[in-house]
mmCIF file of C-alpha atoms and ligand atoms in Angstrom:
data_model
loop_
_atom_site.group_PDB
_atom_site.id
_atom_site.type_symbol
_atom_site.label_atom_id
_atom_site.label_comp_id
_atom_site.label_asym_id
_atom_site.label_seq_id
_atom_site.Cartn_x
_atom_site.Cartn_y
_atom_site.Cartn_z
ATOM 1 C CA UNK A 1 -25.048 -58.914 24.855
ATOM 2 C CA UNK A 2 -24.546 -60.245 21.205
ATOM 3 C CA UNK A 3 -24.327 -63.444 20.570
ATOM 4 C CA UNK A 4 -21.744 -64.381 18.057
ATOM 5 C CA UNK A 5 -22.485 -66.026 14.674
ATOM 6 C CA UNK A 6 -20.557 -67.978 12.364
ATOM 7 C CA UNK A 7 -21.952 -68.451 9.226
ATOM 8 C CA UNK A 8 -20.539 -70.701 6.420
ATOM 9 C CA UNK A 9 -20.685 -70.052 2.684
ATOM 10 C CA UNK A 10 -20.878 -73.435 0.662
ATOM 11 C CA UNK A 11 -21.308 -71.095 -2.166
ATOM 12 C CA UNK A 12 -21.801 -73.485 -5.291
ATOM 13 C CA UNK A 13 -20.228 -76.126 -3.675
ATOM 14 C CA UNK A 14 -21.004 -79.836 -2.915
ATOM 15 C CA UNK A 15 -23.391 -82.017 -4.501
ATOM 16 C CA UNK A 16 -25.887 -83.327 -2.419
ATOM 17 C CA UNK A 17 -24.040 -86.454 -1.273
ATOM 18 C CA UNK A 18 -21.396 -84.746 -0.500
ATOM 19 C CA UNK A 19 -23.223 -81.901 1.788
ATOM 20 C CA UNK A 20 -24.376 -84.983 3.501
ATOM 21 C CA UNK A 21 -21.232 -86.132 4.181
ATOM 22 C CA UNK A 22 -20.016 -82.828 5.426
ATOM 23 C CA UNK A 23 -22.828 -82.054 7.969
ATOM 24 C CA UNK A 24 -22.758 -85.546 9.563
ATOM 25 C CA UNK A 25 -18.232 -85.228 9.848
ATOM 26 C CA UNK A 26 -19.213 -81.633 11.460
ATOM 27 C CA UNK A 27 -22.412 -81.504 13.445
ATOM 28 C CA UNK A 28 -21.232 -83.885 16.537
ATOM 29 C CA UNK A 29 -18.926 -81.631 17.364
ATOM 30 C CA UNK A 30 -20.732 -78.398 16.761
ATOM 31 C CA UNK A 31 -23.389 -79.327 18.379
ATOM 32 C CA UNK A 32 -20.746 -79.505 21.720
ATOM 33 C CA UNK A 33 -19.770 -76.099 20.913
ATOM 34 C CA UNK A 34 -21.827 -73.446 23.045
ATOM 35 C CA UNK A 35 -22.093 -69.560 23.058
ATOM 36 C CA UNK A 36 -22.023 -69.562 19.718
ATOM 37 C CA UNK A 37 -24.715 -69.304 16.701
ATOM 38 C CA UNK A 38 -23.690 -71.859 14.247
ATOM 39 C CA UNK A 39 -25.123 -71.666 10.473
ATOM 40 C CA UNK A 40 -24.310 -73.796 7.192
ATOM 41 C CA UNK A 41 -25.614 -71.976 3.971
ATOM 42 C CA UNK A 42 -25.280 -74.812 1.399
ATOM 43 C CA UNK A 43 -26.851 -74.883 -2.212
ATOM 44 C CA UNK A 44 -30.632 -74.876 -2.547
ATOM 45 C CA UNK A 45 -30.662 -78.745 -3.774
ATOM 46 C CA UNK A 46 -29.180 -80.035 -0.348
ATOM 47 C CA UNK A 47 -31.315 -77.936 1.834
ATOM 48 C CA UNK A 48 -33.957 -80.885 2.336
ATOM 49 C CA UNK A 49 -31.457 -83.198 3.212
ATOM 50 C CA UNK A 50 -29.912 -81.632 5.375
ATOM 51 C CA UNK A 51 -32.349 -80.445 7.637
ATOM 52 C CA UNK A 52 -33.623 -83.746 8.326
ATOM 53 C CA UNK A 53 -30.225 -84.197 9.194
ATOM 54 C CA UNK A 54 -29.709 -81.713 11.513
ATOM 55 C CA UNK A 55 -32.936 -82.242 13.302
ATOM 56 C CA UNK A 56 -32.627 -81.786 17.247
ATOM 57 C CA UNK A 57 -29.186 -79.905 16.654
ATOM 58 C CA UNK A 58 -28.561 -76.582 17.129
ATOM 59 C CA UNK A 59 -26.696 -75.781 14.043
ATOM 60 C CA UNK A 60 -29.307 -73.419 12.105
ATOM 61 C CA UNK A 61 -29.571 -74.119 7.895
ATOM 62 C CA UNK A 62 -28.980 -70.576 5.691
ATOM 63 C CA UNK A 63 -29.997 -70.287 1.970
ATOM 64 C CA UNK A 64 -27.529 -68.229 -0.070
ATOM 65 C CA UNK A 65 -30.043 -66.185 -2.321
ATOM 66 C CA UNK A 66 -33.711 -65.620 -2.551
ATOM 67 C CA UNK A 67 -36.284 -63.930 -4.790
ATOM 68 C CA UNK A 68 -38.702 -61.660 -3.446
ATOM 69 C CA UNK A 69 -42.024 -62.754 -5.123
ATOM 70 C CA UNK A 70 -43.602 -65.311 -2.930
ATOM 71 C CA UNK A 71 -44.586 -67.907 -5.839
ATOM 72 C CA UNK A 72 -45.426 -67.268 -9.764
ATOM 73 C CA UNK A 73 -44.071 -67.170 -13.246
ATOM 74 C CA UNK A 74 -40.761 -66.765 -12.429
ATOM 75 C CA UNK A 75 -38.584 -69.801 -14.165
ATOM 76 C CA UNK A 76 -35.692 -70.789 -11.853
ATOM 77 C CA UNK A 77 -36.070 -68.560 -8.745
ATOM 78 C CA UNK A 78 -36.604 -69.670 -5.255
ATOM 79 C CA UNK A 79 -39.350 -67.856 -3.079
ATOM 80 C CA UNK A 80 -39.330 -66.913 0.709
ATOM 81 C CA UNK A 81 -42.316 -69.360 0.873
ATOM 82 C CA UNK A 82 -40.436 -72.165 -0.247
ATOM 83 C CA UNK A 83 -37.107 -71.639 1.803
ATOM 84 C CA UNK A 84 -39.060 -70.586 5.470
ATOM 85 C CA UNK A 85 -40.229 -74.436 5.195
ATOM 86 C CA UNK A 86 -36.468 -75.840 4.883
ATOM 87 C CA UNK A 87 -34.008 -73.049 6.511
ATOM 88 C CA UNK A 88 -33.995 -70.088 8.839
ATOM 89 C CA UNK A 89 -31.818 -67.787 7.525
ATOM 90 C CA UNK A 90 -30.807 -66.300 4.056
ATOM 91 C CA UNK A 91 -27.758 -64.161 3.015
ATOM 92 C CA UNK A 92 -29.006 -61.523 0.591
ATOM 93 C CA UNK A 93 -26.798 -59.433 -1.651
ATOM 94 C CA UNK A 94 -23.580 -61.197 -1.428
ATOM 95 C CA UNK A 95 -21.333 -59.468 -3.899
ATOM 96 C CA UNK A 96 -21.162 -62.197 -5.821
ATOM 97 C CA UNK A 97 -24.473 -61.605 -6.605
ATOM 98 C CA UNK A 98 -23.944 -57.336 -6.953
ATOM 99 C CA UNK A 99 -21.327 -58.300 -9.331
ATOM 100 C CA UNK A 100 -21.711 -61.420 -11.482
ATOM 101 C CA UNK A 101 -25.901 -61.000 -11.272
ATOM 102 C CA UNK A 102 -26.221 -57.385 -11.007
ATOM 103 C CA UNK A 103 -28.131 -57.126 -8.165
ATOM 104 C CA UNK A 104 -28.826 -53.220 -6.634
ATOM 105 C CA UNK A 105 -29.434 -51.821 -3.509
ATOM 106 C CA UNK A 106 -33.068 -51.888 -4.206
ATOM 107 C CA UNK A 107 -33.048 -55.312 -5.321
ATOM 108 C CA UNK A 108 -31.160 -56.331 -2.425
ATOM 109 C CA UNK A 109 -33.640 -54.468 0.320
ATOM 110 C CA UNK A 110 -36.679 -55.739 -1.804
ATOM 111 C CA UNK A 111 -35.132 -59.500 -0.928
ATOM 112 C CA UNK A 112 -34.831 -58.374 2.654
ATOM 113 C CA UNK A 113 -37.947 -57.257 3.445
ATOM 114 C CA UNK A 114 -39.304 -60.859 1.115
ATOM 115 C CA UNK A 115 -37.229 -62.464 3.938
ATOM 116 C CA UNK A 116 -38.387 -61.111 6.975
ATOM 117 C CA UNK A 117 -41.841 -61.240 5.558
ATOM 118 C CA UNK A 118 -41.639 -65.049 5.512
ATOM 119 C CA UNK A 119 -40.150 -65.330 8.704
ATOM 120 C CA UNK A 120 -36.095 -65.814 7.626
ATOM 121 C CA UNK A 121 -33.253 -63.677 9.316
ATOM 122 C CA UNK A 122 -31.842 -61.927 6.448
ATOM 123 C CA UNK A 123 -27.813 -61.963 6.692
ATOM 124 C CA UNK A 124 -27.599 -58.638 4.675
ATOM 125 C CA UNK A 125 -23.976 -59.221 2.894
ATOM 126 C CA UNK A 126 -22.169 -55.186 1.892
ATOM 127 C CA UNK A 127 -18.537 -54.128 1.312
ATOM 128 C CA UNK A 128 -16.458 -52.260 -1.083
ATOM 129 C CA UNK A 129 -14.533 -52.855 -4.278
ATOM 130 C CA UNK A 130 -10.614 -52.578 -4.318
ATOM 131 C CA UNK A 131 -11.245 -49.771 -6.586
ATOM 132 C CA UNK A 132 -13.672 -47.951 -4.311
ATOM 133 C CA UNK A 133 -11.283 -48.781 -1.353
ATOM 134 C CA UNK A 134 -8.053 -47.303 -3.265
ATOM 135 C CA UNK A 135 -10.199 -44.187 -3.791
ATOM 136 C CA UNK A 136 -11.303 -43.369 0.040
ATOM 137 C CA UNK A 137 -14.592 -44.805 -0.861
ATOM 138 C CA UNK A 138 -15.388 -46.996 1.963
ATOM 139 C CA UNK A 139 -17.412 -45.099 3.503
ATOM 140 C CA UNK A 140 -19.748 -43.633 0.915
ATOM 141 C CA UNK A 141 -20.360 -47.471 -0.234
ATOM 142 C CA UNK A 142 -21.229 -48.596 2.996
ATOM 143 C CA UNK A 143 -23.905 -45.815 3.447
ATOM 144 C CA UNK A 144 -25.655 -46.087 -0.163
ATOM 145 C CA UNK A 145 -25.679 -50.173 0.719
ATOM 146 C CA UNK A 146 -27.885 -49.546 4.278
ATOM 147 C CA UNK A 147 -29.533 -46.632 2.765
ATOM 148 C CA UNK A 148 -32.561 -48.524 2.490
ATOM 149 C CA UNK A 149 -32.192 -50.998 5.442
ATOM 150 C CA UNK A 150 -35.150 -50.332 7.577
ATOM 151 C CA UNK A 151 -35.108 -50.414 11.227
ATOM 152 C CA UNK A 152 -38.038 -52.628 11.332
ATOM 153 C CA UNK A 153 -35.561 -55.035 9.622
ATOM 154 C CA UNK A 154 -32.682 -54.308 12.391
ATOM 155 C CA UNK A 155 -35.287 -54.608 14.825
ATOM 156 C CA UNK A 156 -36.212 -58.106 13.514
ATOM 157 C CA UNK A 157 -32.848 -59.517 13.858
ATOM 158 C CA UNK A 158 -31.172 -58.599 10.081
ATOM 159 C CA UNK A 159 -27.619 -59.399 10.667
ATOM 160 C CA UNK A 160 -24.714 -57.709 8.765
ATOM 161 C CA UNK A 161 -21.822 -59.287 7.260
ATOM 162 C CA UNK A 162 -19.020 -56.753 6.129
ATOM 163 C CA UNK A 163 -17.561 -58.709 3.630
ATOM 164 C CA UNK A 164 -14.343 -55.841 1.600
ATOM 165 C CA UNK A 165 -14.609 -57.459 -1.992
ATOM 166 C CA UNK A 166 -10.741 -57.446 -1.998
ATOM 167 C CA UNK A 167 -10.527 -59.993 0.768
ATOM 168 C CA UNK A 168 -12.952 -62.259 -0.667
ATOM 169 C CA UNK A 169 -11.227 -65.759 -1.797
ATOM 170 C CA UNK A 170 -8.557 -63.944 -2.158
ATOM 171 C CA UNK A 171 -6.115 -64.933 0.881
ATOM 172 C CA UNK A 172 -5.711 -61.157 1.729
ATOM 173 C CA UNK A 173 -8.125 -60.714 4.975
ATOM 174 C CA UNK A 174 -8.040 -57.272 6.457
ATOM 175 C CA UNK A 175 -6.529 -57.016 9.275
ATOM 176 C CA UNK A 176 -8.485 -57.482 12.475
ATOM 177 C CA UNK A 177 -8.045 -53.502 13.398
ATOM 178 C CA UNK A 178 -9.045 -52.373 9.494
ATOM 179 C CA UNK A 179 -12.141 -54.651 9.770
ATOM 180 C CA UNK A 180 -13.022 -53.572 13.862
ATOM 181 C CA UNK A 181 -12.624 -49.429 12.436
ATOM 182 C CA UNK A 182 -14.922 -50.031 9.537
ATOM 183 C CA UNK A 183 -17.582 -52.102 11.607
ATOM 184 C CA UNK A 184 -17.107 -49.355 14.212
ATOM 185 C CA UNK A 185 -17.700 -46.427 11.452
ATOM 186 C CA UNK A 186 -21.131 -48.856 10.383
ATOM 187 C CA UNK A 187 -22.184 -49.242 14.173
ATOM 188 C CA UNK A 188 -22.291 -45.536 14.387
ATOM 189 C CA UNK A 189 -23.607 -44.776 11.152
ATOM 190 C CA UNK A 190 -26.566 -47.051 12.449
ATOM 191 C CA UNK A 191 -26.665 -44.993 15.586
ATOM 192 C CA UNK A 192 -27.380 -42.214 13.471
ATOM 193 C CA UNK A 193 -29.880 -43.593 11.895
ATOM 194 C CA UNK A 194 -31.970 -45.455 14.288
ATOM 195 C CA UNK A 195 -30.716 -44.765 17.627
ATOM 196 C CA UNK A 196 -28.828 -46.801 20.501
ATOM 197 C CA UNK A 197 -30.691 -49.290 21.180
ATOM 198 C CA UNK A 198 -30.420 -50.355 17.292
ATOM 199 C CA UNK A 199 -26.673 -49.760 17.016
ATOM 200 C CA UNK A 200 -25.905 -51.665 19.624
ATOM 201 C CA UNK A 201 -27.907 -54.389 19.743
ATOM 202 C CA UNK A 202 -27.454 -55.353 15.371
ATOM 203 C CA UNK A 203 -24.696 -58.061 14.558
ATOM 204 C CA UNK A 204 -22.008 -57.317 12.377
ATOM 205 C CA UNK A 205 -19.999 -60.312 10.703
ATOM 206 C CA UNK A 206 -16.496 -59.849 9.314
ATOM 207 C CA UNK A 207 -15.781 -62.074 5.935
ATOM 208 C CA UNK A 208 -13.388 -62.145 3.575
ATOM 209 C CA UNK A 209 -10.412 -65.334 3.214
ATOM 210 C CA UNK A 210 -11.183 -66.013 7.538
ATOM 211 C CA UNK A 211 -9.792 -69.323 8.218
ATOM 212 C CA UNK A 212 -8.883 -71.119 11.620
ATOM 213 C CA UNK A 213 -5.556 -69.457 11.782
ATOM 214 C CA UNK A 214 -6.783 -65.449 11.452
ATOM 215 C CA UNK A 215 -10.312 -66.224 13.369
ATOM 216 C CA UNK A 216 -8.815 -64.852 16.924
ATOM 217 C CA UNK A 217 -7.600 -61.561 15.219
ATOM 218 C CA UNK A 218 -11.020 -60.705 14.246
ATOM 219 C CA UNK A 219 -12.995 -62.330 16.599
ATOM 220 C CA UNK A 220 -11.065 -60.715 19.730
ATOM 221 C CA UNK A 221 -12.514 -57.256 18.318
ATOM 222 C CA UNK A 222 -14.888 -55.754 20.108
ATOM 223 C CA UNK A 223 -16.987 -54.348 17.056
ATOM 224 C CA UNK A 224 -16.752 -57.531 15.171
ATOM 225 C CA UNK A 225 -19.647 -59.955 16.124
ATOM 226 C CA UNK A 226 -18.614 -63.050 14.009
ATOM 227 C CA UNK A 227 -17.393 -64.266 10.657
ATOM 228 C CA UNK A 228 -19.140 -65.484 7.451
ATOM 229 C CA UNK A 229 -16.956 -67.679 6.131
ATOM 230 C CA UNK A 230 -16.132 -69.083 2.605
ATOM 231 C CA UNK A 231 -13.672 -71.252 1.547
ATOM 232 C CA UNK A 232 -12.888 -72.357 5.108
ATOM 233 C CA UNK A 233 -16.326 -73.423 5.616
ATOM 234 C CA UNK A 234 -15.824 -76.639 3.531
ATOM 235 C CA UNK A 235 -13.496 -78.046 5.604
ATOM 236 C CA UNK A 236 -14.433 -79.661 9.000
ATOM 237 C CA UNK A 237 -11.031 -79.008 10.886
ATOM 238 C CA UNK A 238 -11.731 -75.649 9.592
ATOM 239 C CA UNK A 239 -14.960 -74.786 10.568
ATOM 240 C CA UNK A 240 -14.576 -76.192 13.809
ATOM 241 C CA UNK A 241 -11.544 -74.327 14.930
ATOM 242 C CA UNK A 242 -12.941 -71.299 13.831
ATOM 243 C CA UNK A 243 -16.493 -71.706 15.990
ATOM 244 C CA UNK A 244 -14.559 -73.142 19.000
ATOM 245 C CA UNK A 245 -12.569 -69.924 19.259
ATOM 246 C CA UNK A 246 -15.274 -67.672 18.543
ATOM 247 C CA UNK A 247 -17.055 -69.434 21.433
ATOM 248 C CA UNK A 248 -14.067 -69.336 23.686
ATOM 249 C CA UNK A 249 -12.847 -65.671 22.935
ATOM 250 C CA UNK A 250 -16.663 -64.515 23.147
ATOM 251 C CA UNK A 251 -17.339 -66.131 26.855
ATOM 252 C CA UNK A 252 -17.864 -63.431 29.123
ATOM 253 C CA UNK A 253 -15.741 -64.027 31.993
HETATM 254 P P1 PGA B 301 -13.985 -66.511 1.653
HETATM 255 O O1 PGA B 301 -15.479 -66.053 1.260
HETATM 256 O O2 PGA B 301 -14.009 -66.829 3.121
HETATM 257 O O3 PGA B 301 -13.712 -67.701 0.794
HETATM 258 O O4 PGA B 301 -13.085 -65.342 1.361
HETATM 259 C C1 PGA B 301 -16.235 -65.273 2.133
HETATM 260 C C2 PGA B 301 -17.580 -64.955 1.529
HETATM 261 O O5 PGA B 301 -17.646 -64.720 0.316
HETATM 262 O O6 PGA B 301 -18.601 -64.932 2.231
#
């Protein structure tokens, strides 16, 4: 059985003060929720704070980025070192980064493997442009972006989030069926790869404009594993309604 995570995306969002504010509105009530992995990626700066705050809870911290060296002259980056002391998870290669940073594949695997390496669960971010969608693409994308994925890294507990770019902070999600089909066609290009055990046992996220009101579409998929969730993730009515259904719709009966 997979246990289902919902991941927030602060992106560049909050100042410290105010990621303070937002944690201790949310956690009581996350912490209630059950059946459910619960994760708040916020900006580097608030990471300290935070995770005194959360101390005893079960709501897990997330960095947004990382850089693969572990320390060195490297002005302004953060290393695995310094993040496995604050957080336990990172998402790596968020197309934000692939497109305003210009980060590869091979950067983007380098990070994972940096991750792992310092004990983080890498939350391995790919999808397609509209372009690449309009043009049948999907599929080829989605291969070259887990080309290098190694199944030491599955095996670990890398989690995938299938994030279309053309759904992201846009208002457009997929629909729940689109999003379950191309999880499905990932799932099986994993079983390809690395075998059954692998394929079945890997999360796969959905993100891309998920909000309280779409969550159940997604969620009642049985490909789609969780959400990582932007925009939506900054508001506590939000965020809760979309990890109290994921819990609810998830419960094996
Ligand atoms: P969004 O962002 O929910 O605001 O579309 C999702 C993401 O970029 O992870």
């Amino acid at each position: 059985m997979r246990i289902p995570m919902i991941a927030g995306n602060w992106k560049m969002n909050t100042t410290v003060a105010e990621a303070v504010a937002l944690v201790k509105e949310m956690r009581p009530e996350l912490d209630r929720i059950d059946n459910v992995d619960k994760v708040i990626c916020p900006p580097f700066v608030s990471l300290a704070a935070l995770r005194e705050l959360l101390e005893g809870s079960s709501v897990k911290l997330g960095a947004q980025n990382l850089y693969f060296e572990e320390k060195g002259a490297y002005t302004g980056e953060i290393s695995p070192l310094m993040l496995a002391e604050l957080c336990q998870l990172v998402i790596i290669g968020h197309s934000e980064r692939r497109q305003y940073f210009n980060e590869t594949v091979e950067l983007a695997d380098k990070k994972v493997q940096a991750a792992l390496k310092a004990g983080l669960k890498p939350i391995l971010c790919i999808g397609e442009t509209p372009r690449e969608n309009d043009a049948g693409k999907t599929e080829e994308v989605l291969t070259r972006q887990l080309s290098l994925t190694s199944k030491q890294a599955y095996h670990t507990g890398l989690v995938l989030a299938y994030e279309p770019i053309w759904a992201i902070g846009t208002g457009k999600a997929a629909t729940g069926q689109q999003a379950n089909q191309t999880i499905g066609f990932i799932r099986r290009h994993i079983l390809k790869q690395y075998g059954k055990e692998i394929a079945q046992s890997v999360r796969i996220l959905y993100g891309g404009s998920v909000t309280a009101d779409n969550i159940a579409e997604f969620i009642k998929q049985p490909e789609i594993d969780g959400a990582l969730v932007g925009g939506a993730s900054l508001k506590t009515s939000q965020f809760l309604g979309i990890v109290k259904q994921t819990s609810e719709i998830k419960r094996v009966k």
